[in-house]
Coordinates of C-alpha atoms in Angstrom, one line a residue:
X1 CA -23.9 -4.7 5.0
X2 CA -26.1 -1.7 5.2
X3 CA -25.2 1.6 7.0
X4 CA -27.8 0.5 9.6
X5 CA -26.1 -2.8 10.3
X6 CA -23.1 -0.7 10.2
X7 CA -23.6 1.2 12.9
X8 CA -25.2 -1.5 15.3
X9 CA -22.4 -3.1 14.8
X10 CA -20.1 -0.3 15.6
X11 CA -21.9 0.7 18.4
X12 CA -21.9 -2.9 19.9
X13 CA -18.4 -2.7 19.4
X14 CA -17.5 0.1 21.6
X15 CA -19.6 -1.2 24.5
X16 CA -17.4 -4.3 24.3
X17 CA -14.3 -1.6 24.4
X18 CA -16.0 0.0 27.3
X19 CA -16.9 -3.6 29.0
X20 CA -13.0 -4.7 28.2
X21 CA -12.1 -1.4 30.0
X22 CA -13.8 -1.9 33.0
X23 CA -13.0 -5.2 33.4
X24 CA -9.5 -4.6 32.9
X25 CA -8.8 -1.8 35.0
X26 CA -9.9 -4.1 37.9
X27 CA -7.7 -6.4 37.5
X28 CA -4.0 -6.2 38.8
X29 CA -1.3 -5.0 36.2
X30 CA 0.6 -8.0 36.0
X31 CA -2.3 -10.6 35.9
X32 CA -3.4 -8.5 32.9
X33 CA -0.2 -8.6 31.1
X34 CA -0.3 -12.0 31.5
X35 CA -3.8 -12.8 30.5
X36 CA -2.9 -10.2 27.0
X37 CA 0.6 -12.7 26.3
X38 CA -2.2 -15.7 26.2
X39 CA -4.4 -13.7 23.9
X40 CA -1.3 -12.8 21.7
X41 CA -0.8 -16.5 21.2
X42 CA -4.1 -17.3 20.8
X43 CA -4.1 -14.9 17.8
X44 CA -0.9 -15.9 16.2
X45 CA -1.8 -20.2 17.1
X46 CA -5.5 -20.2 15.8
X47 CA -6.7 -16.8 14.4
X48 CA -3.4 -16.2 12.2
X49 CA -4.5 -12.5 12.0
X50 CA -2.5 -11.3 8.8
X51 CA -0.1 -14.1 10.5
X52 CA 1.5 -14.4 6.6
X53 CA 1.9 -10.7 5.9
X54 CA 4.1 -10.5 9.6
X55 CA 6.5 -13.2 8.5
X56 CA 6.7 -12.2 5.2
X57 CA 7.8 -8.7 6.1
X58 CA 10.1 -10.1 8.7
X59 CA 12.1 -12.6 6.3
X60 CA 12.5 -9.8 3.7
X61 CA 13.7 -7.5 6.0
X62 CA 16.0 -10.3 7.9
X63 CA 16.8 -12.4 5.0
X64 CA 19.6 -14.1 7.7
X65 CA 17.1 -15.2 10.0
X66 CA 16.0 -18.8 10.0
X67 CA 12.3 -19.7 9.9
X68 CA 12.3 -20.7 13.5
X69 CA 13.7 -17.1 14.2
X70 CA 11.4 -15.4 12.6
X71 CA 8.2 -17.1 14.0
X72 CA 9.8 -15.8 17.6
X73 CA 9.9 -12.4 16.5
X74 CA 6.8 -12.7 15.1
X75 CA 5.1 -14.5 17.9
X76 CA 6.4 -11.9 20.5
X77 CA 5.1 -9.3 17.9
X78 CA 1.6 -10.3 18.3
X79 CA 2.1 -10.5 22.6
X80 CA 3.7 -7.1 22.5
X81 CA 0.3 -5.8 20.4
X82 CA -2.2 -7.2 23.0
X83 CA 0.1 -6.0 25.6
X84 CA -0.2 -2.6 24.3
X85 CA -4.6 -2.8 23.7
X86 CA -4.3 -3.8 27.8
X87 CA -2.5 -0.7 28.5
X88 CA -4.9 1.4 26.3
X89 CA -7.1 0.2 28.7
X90 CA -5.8 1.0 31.7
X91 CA -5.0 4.6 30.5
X92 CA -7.4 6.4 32.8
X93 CA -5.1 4.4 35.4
X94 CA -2.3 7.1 34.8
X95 CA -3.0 10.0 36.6
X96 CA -0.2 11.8 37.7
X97 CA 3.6 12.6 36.8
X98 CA 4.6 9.6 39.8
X99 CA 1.9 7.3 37.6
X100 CA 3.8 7.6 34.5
X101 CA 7.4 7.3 35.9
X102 CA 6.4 4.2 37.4
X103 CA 5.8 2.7 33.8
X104 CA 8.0 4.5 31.5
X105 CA 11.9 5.4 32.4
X106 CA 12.5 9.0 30.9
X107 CA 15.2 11.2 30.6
X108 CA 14.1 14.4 30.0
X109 CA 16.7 16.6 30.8
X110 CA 18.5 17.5 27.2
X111 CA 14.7 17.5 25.5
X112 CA 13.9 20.5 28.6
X113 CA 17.1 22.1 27.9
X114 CA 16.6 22.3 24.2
X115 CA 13.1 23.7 24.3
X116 CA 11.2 24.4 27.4
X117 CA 14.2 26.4 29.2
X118 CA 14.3 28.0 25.5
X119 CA 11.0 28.6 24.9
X120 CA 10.9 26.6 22.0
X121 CA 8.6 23.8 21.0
X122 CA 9.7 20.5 19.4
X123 CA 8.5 18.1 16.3
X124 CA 8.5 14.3 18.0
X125 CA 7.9 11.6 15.6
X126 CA 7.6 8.3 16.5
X127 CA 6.6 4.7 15.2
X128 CA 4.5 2.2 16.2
X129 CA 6.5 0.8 18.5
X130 CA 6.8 -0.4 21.8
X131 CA 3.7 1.6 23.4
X132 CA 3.1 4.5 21.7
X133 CA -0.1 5.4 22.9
X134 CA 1.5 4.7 26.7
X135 CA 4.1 6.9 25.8
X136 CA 2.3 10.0 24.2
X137 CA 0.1 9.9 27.7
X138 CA 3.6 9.9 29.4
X139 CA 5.4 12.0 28.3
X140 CA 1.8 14.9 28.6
X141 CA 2.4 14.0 32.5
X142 CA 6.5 14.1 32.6
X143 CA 7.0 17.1 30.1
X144 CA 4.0 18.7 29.4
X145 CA 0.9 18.5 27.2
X146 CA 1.4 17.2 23.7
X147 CA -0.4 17.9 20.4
X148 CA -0.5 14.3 18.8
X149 CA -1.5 13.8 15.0
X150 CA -3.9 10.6 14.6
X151 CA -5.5 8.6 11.9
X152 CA -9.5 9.1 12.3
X153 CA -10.7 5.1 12.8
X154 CA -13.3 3.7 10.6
X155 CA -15.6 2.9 13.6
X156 CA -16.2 6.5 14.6
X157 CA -17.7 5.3 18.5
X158 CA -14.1 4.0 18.9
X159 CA -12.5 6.3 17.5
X160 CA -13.8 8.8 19.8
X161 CA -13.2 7.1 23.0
X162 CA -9.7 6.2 22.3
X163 CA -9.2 10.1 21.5
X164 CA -10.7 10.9 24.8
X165 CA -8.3 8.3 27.0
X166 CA -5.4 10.0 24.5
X167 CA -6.3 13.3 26.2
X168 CA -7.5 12.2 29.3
X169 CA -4.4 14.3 31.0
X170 CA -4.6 17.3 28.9
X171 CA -2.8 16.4 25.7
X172 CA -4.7 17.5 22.5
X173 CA -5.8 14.8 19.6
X174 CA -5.7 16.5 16.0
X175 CA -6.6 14.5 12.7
X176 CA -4.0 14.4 10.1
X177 CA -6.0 16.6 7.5
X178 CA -5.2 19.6 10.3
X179 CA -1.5 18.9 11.2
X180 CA -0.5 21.5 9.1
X181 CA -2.2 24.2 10.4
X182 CA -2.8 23.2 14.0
X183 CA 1.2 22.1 13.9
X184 CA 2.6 25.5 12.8
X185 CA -0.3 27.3 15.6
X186 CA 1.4 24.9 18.2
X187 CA 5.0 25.3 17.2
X188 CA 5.2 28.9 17.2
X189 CA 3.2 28.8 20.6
X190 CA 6.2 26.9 21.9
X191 CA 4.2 23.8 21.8
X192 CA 5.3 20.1 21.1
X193 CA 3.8 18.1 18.2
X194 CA 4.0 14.6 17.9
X195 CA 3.6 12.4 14.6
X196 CA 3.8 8.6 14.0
X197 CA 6.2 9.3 11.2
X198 CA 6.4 5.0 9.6
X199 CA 3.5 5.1 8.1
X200 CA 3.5 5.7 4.0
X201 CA 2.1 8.7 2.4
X202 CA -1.4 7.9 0.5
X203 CA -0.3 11.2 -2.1
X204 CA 2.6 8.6 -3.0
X205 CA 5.1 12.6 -3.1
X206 CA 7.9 11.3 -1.4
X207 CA 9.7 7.8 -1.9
X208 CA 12.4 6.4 -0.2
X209 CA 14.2 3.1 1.2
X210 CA 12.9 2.0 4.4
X211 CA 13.9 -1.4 5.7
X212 CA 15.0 -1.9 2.5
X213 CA 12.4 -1.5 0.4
X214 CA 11.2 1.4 -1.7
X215 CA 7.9 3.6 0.1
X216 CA 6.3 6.9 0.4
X217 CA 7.2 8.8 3.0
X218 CA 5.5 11.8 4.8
X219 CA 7.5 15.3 4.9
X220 CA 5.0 17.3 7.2
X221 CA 7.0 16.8 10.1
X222 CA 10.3 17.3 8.5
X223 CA 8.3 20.4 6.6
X224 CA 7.1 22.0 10.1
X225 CA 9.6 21.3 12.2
X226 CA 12.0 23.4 9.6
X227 CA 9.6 25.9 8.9
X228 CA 9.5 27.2 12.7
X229 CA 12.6 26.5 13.1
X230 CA 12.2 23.9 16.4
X231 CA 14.3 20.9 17.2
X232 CA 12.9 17.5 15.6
X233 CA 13.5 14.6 18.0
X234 CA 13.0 10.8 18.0
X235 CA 11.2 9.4 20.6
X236 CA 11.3 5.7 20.5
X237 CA 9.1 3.5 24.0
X238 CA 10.5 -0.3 24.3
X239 CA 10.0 -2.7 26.6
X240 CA 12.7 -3.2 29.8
X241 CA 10.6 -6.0 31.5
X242 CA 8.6 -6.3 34.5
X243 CA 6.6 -4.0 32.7
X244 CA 8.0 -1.3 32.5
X245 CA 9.5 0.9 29.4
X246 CA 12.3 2.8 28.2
X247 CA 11.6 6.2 26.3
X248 CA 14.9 7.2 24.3
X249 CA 15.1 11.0 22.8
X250 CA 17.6 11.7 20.0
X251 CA 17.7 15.1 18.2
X252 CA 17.9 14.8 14.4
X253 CA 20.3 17.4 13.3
X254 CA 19.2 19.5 11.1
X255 CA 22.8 21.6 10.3
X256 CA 22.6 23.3 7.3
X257 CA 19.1 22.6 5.9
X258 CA 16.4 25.3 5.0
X259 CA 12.8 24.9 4.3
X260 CA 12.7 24.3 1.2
X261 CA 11.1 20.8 0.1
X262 CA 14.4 19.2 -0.6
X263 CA 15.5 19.8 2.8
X264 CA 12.5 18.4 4.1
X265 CA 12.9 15.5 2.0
X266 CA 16.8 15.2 3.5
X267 CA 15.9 15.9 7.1
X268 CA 12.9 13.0 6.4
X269 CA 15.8 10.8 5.4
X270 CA 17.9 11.5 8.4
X271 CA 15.0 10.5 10.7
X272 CA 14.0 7.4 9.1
X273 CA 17.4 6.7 9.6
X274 CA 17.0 6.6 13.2
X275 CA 13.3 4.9 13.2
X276 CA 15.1 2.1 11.1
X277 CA 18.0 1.7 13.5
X278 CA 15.7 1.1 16.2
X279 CA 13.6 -1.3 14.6
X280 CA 16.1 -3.5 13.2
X281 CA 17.3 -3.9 16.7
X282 CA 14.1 -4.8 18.5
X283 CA 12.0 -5.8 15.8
X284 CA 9.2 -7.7 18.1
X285 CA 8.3 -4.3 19.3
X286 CA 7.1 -2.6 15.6
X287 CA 4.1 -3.2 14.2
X288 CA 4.9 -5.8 11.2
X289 CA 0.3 -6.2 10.7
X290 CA 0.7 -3.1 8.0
X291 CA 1.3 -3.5 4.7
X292 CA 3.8 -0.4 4.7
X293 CA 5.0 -1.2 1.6
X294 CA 1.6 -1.5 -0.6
X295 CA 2.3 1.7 -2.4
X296 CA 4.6 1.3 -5.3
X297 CA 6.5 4.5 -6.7
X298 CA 5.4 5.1 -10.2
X299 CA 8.6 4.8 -13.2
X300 CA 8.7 8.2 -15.0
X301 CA 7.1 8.5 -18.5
X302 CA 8.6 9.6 -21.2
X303 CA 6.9 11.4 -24.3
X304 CA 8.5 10.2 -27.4
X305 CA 7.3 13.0 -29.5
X306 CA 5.4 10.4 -31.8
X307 CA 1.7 10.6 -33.1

C-alpha cells in the first residue's frame, strides 16, 4: 500500500476512534461494558484475533490447566481488552479526584508518606494489566500528575489523540527514546514516572526468566529509580466487579543496591518478581496478544584460536 493509501487510511481510522468516542460517552457506563463483553466474544468466536498465540502462551505458562480452563482465561482475556478500549473512551468522563475514586479503589497513604510528605518522587512500573490507561489517569487525579513512558503507535492520528485523553488531567506523555532524560529531569524535580515495565527490550541487553521463559528485559526504570535515589513501586489495576478496580502499591526494596548496572539488573529481577506474582494470580487481566517472548537471548561464541 502506498504512503498515500496509508494515510487515508489512518486518517479514516481516527475518525472512526473519534465517532466510537462520541458514541460511547453517551451511553451509560454499564450498558457499555456490556456491549464491549459482546464485542470481546465476538472477537475470540469469529475473528480469532491472534486467538492461537493467547492459548499458546496460557498453556505454557499453566501447563496444569485443562484446555477447557484455558479457553476461560482466554475468553475473559479478550472481554477484559474491549472492556478497557471502552474506558479509553470514556476518559474525558473523568474529571475530578471524586470521578476517579468512583472507578478505581486506592490507597494512597504509604505511597504519600514515602514521597510526597518527603519530597521525593517515585519510579511506578506497571504491566498491561487490568486498566492501565484508567489507572495512569487515576492516579494524575488522586496523587498528582504523572510522567508516563509510551510506545509511539504506528498510526500517528491515533497515536496522538490517545496521548491527548492520557493527559487530559495534567499528566505528561513522553516517548520511550526520552525516558532517560525526561525521567532523571522529573525525578530529581520530585516528580513520579511511570513505565509499563513487561514488555521485552528490542537491544536484547538484559535477559531473564519471566513466566518461565527466557526474555529481554528493560533496566531504565530499575536504572533511574537507583540513580536518584527514589522509591520504585508496583502499581498493579484489577478488576473488583461492578466495574470498578482495585489499584495495589508495593515498594520494591532496594536494600543494599547501588547504581551500578548489576544492581539494576537485580532490582529489575526483584520487580518482575512482583509483576509475575500478580499475573499468575489473575491471568485474564494481562495482555496474553504479545508475543513477549519473540526475542531469543543469543549463546555466547567462542573463538577457538583456529585459522
Amino acid at each position: 500500500m502506498s504512503k498515500k493509501k496509508n494515510r487515508i487510511a489512518d486518517h479514516l481510522f481516527h475518525r472512526l476512534l473519534l465517532l466510537a468516542g462520541v458514541i460511547v460517552r453517551r451511553l451509560n457506563r454499564s450498558h457499555t461494558i456490556a456491549l464491549a463483553r459482546i464485542s470481546g466474544d465476538i472477537v475470540y468466536d469469529l475473528l480469532k484475533i491472534r486467538r492461537t498465540l493467547v492459548e499458546t502462551n496460557l498453556s505454557l505458562t499453566f501447563p496444569e490447566k485443562s484446555g477447557e480452563e484455558v479457553s476461560h482465561i482466554a475468553r475473559q482475556v479478550y472481554r477484559n481488552l474491549a472492556e478497557n478500549a471502552v474506558e479509553v473512551l470514556r476518559l474525558p468522563l473523568i474529571r475530578t479526584s471524586e470521578d476517579a475514586s468512583r472507578l478505581v479503589d486506592a490507597d494512597v497513604r504509604y505511597f504519600l508518606a514515602k514521597t510526597r510528605d518527603r519530597n521525593k518522587g517515585a519510579v511506578c512500573v506497571s504491566a498491561h494489566f487490568g486498566n492501565w490507561e484508567l489507572l495512569a489517569v487515576s492516579l494524575g487525579l488522586l496523587i498528582s500528575p504523572v510522567t508516563v513512558v509510551v510506545k509511539r503507535l504506528k498510526n500517528r492520528d491515533i497515536d496522538r489523540q490517545i496521548n491527548l485523553w492520557r493527559g487530559i488531567r495534567g499528566n505528561t506523555v513522553v516517548y520511550k527514546r526520552q525516558a532517560l532524560r525526561e525521567g532523571l529531569r522529573t525525578l530529581r524535580g520530585g516528580g513520579i514516572m511511570s513505565f509499563l515495565a513487561d514488555q521485552s527490550d528490542p537491544k536484547g541487553g538484559f535477559f531473564m526468566d519471566f513466566l518461565g521463559r527466557r526474555t529481554s528485559v528493560f533496566l531504565g526504570p530499575a536504572y533511574l529509580a537507583l540513580k536518584t535515589g527514589v522509591p520504585l513501586f508496583v502499581v498493579m489495576c484489577r478488576r473488583s466487579g461492578r466495574g470498578r478496580y482495585i489499584a495495589a502499591f508495593e515498594e520494591v526494596d532496594t536494600a543494599g543496591l547501588g547504581s551500578g548496572k548489576g544492581d539494576a539488573e537485580e532490582l529489575t529481577r526483584r520487580y518482575t518478581r512482583v509483576l509475575e506474582r500478580y499475573i499468575l494470580q489473575y491471568p485474564e487481566e494481562w495482555f496474553w496478544l504479545h508475543n513477549r517472548w519473540k526475542r531469543v537471548e543469543e549463546p555466547p561464541s567462542f573463538d577457538s584460536g583456529e585459522e
